[in-house]
Coordinates of C-alpha atoms and ligand atoms in Angstrom, one line a residue:
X223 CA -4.4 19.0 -9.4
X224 CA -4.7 21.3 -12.5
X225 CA -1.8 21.6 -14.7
X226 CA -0.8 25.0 -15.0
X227 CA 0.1 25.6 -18.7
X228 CA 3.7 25.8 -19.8
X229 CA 5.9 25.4 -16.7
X230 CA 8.6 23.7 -17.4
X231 CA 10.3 22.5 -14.5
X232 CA 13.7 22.9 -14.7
X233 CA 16.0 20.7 -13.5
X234 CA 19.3 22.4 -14.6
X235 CA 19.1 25.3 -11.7
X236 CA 19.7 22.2 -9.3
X237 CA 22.3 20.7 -11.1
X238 CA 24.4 24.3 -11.6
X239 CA 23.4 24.7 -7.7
X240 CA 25.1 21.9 -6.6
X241 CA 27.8 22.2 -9.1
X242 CA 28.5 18.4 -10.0
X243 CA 29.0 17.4 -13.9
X244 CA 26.1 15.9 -14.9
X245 CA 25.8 14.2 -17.9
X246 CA 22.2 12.1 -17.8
X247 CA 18.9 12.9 -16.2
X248 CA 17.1 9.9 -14.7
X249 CA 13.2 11.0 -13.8
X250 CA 12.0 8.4 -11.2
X251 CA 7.7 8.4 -11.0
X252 CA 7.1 7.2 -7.4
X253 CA 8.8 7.2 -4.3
X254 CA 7.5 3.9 -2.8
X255 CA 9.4 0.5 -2.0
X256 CA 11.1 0.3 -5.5
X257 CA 11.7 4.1 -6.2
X258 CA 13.5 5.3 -2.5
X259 CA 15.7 1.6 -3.0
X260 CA 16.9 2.8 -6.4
X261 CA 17.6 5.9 -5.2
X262 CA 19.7 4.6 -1.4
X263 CA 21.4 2.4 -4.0
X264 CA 22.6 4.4 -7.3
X265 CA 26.1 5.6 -6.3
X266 CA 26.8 7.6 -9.9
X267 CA 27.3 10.9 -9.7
X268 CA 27.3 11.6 -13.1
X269 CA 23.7 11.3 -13.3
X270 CA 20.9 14.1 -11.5
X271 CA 17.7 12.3 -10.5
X272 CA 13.9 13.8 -9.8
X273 CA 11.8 11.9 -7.8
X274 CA 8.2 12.7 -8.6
X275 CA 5.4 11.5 -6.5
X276 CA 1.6 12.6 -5.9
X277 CA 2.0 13.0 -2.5
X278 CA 4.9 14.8 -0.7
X279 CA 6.2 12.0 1.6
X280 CA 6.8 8.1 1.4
X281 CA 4.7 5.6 3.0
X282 CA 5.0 1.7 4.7
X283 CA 1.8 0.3 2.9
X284 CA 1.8 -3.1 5.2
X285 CA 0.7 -1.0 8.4
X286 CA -1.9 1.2 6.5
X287 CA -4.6 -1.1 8.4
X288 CA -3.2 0.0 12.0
X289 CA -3.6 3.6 10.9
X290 CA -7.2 2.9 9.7
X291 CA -7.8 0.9 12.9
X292 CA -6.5 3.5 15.3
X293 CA -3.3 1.8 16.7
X294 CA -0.9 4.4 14.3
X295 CA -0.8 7.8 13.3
X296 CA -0.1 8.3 9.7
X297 CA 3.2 9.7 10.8
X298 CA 4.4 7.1 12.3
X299 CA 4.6 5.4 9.2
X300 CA 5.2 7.8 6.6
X301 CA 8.0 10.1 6.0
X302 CA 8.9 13.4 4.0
X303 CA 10.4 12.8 0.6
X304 CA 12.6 16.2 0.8
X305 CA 13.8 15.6 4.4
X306 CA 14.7 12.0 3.3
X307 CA 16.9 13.6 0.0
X308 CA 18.6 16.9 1.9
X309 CA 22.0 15.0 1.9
X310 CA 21.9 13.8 -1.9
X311 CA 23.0 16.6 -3.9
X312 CA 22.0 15.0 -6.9
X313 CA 18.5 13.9 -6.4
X314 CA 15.8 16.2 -5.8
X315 CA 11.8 16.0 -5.5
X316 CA 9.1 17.3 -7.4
X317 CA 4.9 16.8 -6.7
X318 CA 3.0 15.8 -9.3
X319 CA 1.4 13.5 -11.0
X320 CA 2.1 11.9 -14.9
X321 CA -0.2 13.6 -17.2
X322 CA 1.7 12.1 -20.8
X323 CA 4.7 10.5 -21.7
X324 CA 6.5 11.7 -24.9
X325 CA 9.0 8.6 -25.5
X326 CA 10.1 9.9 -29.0
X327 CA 10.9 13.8 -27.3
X328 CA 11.9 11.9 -23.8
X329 CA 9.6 14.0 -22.3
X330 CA 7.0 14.0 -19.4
X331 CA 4.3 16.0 -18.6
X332 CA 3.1 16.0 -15.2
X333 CA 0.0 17.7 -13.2
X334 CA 2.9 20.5 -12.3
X335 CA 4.7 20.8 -15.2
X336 CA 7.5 19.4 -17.7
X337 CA 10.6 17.3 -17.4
X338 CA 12.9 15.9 -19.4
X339 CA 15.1 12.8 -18.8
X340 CA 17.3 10.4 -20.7
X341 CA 16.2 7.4 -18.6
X342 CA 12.8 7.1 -17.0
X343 CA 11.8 5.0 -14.1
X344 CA 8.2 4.1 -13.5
X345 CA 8.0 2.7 -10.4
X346 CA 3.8 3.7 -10.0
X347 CA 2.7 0.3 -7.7
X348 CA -0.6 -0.3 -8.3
X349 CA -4.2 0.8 -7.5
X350 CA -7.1 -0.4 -6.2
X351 CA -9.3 -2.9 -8.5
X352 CA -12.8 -3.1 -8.6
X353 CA -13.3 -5.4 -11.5
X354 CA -15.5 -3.0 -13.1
X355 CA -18.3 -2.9 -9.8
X356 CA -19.2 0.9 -10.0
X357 CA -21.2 0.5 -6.5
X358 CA -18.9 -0.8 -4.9
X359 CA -16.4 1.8 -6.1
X360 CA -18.4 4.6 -5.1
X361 CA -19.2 3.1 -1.9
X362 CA -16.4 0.5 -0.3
X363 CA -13.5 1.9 1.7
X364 CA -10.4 0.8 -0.1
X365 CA -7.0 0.2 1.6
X366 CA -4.4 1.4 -0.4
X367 CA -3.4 4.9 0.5
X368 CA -2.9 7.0 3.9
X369 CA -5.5 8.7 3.3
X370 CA -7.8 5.4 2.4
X371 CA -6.7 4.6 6.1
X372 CA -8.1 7.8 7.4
X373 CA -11.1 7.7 5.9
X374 CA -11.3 3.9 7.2
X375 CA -11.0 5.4 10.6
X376 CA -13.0 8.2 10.7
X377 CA -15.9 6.5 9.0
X378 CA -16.2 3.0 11.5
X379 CA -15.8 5.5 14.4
X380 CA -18.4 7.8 12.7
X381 CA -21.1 4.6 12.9
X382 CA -20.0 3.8 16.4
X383 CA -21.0 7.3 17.1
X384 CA -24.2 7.3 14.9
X385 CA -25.4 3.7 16.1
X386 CA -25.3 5.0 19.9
X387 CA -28.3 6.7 18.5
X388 CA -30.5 3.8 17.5
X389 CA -29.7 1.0 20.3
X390 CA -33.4 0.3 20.4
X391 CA -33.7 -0.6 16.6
X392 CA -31.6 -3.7 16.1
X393 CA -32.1 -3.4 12.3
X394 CA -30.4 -0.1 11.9
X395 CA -28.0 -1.3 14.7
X396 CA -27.0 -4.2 12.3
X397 CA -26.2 -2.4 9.5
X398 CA -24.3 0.4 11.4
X399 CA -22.3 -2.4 13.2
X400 CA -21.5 -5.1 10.1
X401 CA -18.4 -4.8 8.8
X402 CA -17.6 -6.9 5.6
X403 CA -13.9 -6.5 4.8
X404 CA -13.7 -8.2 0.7
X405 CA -10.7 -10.2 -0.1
X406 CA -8.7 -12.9 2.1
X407 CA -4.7 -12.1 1.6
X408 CA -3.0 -10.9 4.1
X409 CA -4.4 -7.3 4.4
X410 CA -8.2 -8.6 4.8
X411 CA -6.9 -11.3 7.7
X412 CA -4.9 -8.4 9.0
X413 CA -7.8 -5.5 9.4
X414 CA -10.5 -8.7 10.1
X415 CA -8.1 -10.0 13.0
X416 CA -7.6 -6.1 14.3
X417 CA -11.3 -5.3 14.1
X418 CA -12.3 -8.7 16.0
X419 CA -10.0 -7.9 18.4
X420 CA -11.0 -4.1 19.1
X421 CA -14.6 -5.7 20.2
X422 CA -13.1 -5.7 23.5
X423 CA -12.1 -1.8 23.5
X424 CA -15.5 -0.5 21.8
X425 CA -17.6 -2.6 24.4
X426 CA -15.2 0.2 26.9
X427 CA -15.8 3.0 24.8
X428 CA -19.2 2.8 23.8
X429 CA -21.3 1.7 27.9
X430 CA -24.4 2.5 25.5
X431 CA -24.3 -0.9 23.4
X432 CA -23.4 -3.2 27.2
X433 CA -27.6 -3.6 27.3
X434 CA -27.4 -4.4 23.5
X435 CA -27.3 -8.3 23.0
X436 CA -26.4 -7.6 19.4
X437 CA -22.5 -8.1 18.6
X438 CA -21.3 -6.5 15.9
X439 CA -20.8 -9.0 13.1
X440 CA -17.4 -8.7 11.2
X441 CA -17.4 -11.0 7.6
X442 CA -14.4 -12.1 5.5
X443 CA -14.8 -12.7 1.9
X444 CA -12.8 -14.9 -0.3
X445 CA -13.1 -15.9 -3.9
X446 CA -10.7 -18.5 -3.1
X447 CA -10.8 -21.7 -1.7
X448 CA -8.7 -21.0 1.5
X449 CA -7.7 -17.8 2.8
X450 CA -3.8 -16.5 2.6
X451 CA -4.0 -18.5 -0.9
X452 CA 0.1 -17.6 -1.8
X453 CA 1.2 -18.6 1.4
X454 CA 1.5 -22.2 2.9
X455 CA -1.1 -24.7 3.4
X456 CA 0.3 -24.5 7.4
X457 CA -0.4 -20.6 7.0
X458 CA -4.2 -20.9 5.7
X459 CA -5.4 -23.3 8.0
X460 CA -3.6 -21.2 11.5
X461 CA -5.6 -18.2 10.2
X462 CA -8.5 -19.5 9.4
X463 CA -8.8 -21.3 13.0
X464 CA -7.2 -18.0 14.4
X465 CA -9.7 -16.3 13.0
X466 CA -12.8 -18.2 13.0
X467 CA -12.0 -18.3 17.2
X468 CA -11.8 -14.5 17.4
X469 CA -15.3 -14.7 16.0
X470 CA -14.5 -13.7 12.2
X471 CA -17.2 -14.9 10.0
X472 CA -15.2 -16.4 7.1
X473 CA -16.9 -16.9 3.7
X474 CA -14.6 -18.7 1.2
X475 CA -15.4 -19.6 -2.9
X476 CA -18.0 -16.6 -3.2
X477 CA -17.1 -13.2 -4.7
X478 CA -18.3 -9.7 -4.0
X479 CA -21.3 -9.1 -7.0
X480 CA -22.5 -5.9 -5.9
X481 CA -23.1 -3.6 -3.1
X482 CA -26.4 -1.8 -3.2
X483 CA -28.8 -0.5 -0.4
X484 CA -26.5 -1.2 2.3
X485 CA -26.8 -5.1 0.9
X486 CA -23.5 -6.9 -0.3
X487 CA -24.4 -9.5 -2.5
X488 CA -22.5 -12.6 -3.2
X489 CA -21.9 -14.8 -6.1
X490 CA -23.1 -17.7 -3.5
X491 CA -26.8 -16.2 -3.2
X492 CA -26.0 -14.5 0.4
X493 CA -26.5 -11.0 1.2
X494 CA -25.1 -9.2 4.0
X495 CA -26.6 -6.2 5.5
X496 CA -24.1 -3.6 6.1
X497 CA -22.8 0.4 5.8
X498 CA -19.5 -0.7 6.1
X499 CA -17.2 -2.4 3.5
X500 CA -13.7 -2.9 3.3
X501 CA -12.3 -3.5 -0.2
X502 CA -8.9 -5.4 0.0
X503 CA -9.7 -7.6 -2.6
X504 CA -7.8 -6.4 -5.5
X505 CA -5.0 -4.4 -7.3
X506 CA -4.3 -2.9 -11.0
X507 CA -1.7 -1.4 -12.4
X508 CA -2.2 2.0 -14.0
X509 CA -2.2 3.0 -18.2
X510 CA 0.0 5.8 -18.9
X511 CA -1.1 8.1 -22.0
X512 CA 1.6 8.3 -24.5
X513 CA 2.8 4.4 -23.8
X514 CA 1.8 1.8 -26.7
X515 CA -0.5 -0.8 -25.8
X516 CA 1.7 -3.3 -26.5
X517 CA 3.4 -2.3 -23.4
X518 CA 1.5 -4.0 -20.9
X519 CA 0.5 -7.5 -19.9
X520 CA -0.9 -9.4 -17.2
X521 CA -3.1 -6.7 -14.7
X522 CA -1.9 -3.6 -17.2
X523 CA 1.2 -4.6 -15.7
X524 CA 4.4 -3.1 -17.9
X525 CA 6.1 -6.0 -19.6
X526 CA 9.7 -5.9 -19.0
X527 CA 12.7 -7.7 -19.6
X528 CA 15.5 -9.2 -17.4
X529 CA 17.0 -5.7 -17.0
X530 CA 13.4 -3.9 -15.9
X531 CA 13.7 -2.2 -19.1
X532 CA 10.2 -1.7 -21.2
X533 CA 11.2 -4.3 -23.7
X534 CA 9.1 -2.5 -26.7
X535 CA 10.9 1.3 -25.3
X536 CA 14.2 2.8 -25.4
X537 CA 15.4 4.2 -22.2
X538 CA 11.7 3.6 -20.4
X539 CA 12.2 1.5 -17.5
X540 CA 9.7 -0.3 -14.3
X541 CA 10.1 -1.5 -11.4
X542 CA 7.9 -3.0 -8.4
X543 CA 4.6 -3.7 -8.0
X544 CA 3.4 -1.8 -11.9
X545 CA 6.0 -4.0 -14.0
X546 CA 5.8 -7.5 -14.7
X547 CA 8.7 -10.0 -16.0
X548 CA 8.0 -13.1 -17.4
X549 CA 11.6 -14.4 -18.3
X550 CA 12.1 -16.3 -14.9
X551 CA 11.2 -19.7 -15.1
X552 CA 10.7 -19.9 -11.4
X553 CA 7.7 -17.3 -11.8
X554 CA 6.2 -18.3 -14.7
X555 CA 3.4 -15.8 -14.2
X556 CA 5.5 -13.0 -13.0
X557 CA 6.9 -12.2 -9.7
X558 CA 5.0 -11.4 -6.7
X559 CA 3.6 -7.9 -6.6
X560 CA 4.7 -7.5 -2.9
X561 CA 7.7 -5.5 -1.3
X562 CA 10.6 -7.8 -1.3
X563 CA 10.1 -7.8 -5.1
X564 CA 9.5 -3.7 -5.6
X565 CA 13.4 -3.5 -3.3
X566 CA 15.2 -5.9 -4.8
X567 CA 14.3 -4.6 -8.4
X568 CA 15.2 -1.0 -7.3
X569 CA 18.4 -2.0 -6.4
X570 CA 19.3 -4.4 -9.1
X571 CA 18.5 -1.1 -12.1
X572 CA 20.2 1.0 -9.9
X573 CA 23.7 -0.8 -10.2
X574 CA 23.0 -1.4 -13.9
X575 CA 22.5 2.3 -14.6
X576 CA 25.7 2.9 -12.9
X577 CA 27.5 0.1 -14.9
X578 CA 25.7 1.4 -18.0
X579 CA 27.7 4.5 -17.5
X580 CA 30.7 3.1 -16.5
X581 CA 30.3 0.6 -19.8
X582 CA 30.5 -2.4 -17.5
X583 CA 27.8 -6.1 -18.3
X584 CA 24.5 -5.5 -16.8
X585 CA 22.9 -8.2 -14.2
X586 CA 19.8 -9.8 -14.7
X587 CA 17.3 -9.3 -12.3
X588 CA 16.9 -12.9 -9.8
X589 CA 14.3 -12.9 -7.8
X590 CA 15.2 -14.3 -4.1
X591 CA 12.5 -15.1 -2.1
X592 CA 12.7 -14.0 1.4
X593 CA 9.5 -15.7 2.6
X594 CA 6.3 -13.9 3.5
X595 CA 4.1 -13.5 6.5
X596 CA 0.6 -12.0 8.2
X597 CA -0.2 -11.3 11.3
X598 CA -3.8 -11.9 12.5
X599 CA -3.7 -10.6 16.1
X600 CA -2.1 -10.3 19.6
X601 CA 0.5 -13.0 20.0
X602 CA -1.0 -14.6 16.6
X603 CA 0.2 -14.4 13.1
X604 CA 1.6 -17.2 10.2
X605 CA 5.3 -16.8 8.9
X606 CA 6.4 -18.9 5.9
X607 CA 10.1 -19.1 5.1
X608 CA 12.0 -20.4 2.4
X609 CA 12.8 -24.2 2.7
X610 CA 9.4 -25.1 4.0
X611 CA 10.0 -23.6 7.2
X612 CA 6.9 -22.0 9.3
X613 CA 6.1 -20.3 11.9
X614 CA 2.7 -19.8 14.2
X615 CA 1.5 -18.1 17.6
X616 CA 3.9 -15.5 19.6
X617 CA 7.4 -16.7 17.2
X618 CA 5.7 -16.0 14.4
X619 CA 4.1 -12.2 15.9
X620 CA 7.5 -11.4 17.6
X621 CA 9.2 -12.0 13.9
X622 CA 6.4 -9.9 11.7
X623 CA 7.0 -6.7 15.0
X624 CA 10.3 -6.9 13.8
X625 CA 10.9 -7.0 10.7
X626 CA 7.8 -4.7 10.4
X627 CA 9.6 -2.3 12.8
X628 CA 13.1 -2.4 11.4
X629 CA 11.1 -1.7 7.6
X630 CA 9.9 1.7 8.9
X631 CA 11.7 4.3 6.7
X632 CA 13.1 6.3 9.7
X633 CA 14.8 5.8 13.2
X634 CA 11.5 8.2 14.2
X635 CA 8.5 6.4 12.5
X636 CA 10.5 3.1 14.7
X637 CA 10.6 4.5 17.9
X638 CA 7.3 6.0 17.3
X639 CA 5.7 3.0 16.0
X640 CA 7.0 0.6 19.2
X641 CA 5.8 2.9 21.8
X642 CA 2.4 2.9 20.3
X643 CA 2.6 -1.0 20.0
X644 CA 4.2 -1.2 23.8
X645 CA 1.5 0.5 25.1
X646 CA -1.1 -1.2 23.2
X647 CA 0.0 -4.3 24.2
X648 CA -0.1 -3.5 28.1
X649 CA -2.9 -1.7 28.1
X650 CA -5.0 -4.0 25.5
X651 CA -6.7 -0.4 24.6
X652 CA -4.9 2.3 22.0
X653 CA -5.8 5.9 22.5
X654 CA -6.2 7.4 18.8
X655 CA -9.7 6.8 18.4
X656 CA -10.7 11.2 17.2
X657 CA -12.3 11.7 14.2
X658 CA -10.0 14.2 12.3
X659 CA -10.9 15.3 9.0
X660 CA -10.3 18.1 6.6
X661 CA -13.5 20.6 6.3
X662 CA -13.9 19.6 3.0
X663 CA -13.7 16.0 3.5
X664 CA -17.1 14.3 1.9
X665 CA -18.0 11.4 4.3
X666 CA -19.9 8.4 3.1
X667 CA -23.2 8.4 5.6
Ligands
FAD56 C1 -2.6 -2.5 2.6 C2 -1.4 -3.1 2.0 C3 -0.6 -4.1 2.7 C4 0.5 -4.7 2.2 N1 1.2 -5.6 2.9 C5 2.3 -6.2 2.4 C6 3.1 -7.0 3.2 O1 2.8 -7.3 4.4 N2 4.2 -7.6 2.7 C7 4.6 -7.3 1.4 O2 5.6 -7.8 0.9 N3 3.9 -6.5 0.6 C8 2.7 -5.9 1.1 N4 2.0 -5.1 0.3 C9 2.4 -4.8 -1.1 C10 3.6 -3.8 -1.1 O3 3.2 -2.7 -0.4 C11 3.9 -3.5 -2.5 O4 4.3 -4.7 -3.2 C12 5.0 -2.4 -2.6 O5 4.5 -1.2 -2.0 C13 5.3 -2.2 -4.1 O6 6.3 -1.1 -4.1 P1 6.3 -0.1 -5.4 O7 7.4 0.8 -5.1 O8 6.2 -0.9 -6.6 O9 4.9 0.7 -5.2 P2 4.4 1.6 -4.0 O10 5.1 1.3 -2.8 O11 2.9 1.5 -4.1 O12 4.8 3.1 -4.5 C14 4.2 3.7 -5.6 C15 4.5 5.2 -5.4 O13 4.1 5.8 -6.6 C16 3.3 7.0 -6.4 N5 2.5 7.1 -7.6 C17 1.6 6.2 -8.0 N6 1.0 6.7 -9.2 C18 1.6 7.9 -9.4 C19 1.4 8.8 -10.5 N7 0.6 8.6 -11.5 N8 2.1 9.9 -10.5 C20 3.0 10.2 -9.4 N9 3.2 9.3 -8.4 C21 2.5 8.2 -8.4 C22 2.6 6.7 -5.1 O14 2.2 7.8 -4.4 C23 3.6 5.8 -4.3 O15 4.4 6.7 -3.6 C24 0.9 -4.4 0.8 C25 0.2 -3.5 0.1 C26 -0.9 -2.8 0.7 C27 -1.7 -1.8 -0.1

């Protein structure tokens, strides 16, 4: 998006529209997890808040995998920002993206244009890392965004399509087929566990590859010792069994060195021939122009104190998944970057903004761990509570469907979300297999 010179958004016409005092403009950069849970829980209103994001709706990132695997539309778990805001008068949205940040003039400049705040919220999440591996960055699918999902989708059912063409030449077949997905947390078991378990639905699909002995061949690849590696020992062992009996070919202590000529090598010596792979291997935070280096730690992660503020910045604040506090002595190398984290930070600035205005003592931000989970496929997944407590098998799958479900942003993406699951899990089959894309769109071949 091109910034068109001197506009200067304006955020006064909203606040004399809705004709409420207000005395302090928060700007909030991304509507994710932490953003939308400041927003639901910052009662004042004595202060008018823009949400900018660089796309126009919200999104659930842990089901991005059953959109790129066919099971969800992108609808069903994503929602428009300005339908989500019509009832708070003082909040309103604005697309863009952050071009510069002006701390000393409090000022922002975005793809679209200018604001100006008195408290700033960066609440960006992260990206996708690829540890400096160009190939791989020109040529993996990431697994971060919808549109990552799509283009997931549209490219494995692309090579279906294309190796119908070449059943004879089990070479070309191979590399059409082989799928390495790279990295072992819970979104590489989830889309490995999916894509084992869609074998089934291809072999219906696709009568052309029933002569063909070749199977396709679906690798996971962990730097780590074990996969799941935050979770419990209990956790990494289920998936890895789960996984290894759905016929997932698991590869543990070797990292992805490059990916060149359809060949992903690995720091072990092996190379795997493929046109397919997933990268779910790592995140970064982003740098903002304008922000001193001094700013950021850990991952570019901003460094923050006990109140999310940016402790070398006035009136500069983070939240979630881009900010990283190292005051608790319980996470000595910063919290989690996962959603429980991202919400419960949202909330906590949101009540001290609203004290900070009403001059009440600001809270601390505690961490409480809620536990975390994966699911690897029908009737299987790993749940880890607090205390020690875990879960396998159909408990452990009936608790990630709903907590999953009840997560979804809106009544709509919920019921949409368990019909599609319903009749996925009746039928064993899903029905969203088209290849959709914009005219535009440049597929990789
Ligand atoms: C595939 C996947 C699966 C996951 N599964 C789980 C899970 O099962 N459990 C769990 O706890 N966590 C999971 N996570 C992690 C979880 O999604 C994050 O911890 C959480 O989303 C962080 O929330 P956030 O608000 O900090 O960032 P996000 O939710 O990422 O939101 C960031 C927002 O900022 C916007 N944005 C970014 N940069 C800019 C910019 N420069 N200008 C304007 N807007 C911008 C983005 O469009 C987005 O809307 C998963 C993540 C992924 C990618």
């Amino acid at each position: 998006m091109n910034r068109p010179d001197n506009v200067r958004i304006n955020n006064e016409i909203d606040i004399k529209k809705h004709k409420i005092l207000m005395n302090k403009k928060i700007v909030i950069i991304g509507g994710g997890f932490a953003g939308l849970n400041f927003i639901k829980n910052s009662k004042s209103k004595d202060y008018h808040i823009t949400l900018v994001d660089r796309n126009n709706y919200t999104f659930f990132p842990p089901l991005l995998y059953q959109v790129a695997t066919s099971f969800l539309e992108p609808s069903s778990i994503s929602y428009p920002f300005r339908k989500m805001l019509r009832k708070k008068n003082n909040v309103n949205f604005k697309l863009g993206e952050i071009v510069r940040i002006i701390p000393e003039r409090k000022q922002i400049i975005l793809t679209t244009g200018e604001l100006d705040y008195d408290y700033l919220i960066l609440a960006t999440g992260t990206e996708t890392n690829y540890f400096g591996i160009e190939n791989v960055r020109k040529k993996a699918i990431p697994m971060k965004t919808v549109n990552d999902s799509l283009e997931m989708r549209n490219h494995l059912l692309k090579q279906l399509e294309h190796a119908t063409m070449f059943v004879d030449n089990h070479e070309i077949l191979r590399k059409k087929l082989n799928i390495v997905v790279a990295g072992g947390g819970p979104t590489g078991v989830e889309i490995s566990g999916m894509l084992a378990e869609m074998q089934t639905i291809f072999r219906k699909d696709y009568p052309e590859f029933n002569a063909v002995k070749l199977q396709s061949s679906i690798y996971l690849v962990d730097g780590a010792a074990q996969l799941l590696s935050p979770m419990s020992k209990k956790s990494q062992e289920n998936t890895f069994k789960a996984l290894e009996k759905m016929g997932v070919k698991i590869i543990l202590n070797a990292q992805v060195l490059n990916y060149e000529n359809d060949k992903v090598v690995l720091s072990n010596g092996e190379v795997i021939e493929t046109e397919n792979l997933i990268w779910a291997a790592g995140i970064t935070s982003q740098i903002f122009v304008g922000l001193p280096e001094n700013c950021y730690g850990k991952g570019k992660r901003l460094l923050v104190d006990t109140y999310n503020k940016i402790e070398v910045l006035a009136d500069i604040y983070a939240i979630g998944d881009t900010c990283i506090q190292m005051a608790d002595s319980n996470f000595p190398l910063g919290h989690p970057q996962v959603a429980q984290v991202a919400l419960q930070q949202g909330k906590t600035l949101a009540r001290n903004l609203d004290n900070l205005l009403e001059k009440k003592p600001l809270s601390p931000f505690i961490y409480k761990d809620k536990g975390s989970m994966a699911i690897i496929s029908h009737n299987k997944a790993v749940v880890d509570l607090p205390g020690g407590v875990h879960f396998k098998g159909t408990i452990a799958w009936l608790i990630w469907l709903f907590i999953h479900l009840m997560s979804l942003v809106h009544y709509r993406n919920r019921i949409t979300t368990l019909y599609n699951w319903v009749v996925a899990y009746f039928t064993k089959d899903q029905a969203l297999r088209m290849i959709i894309r914009p005219k535009n769109l440049n597929f990789k071949s």
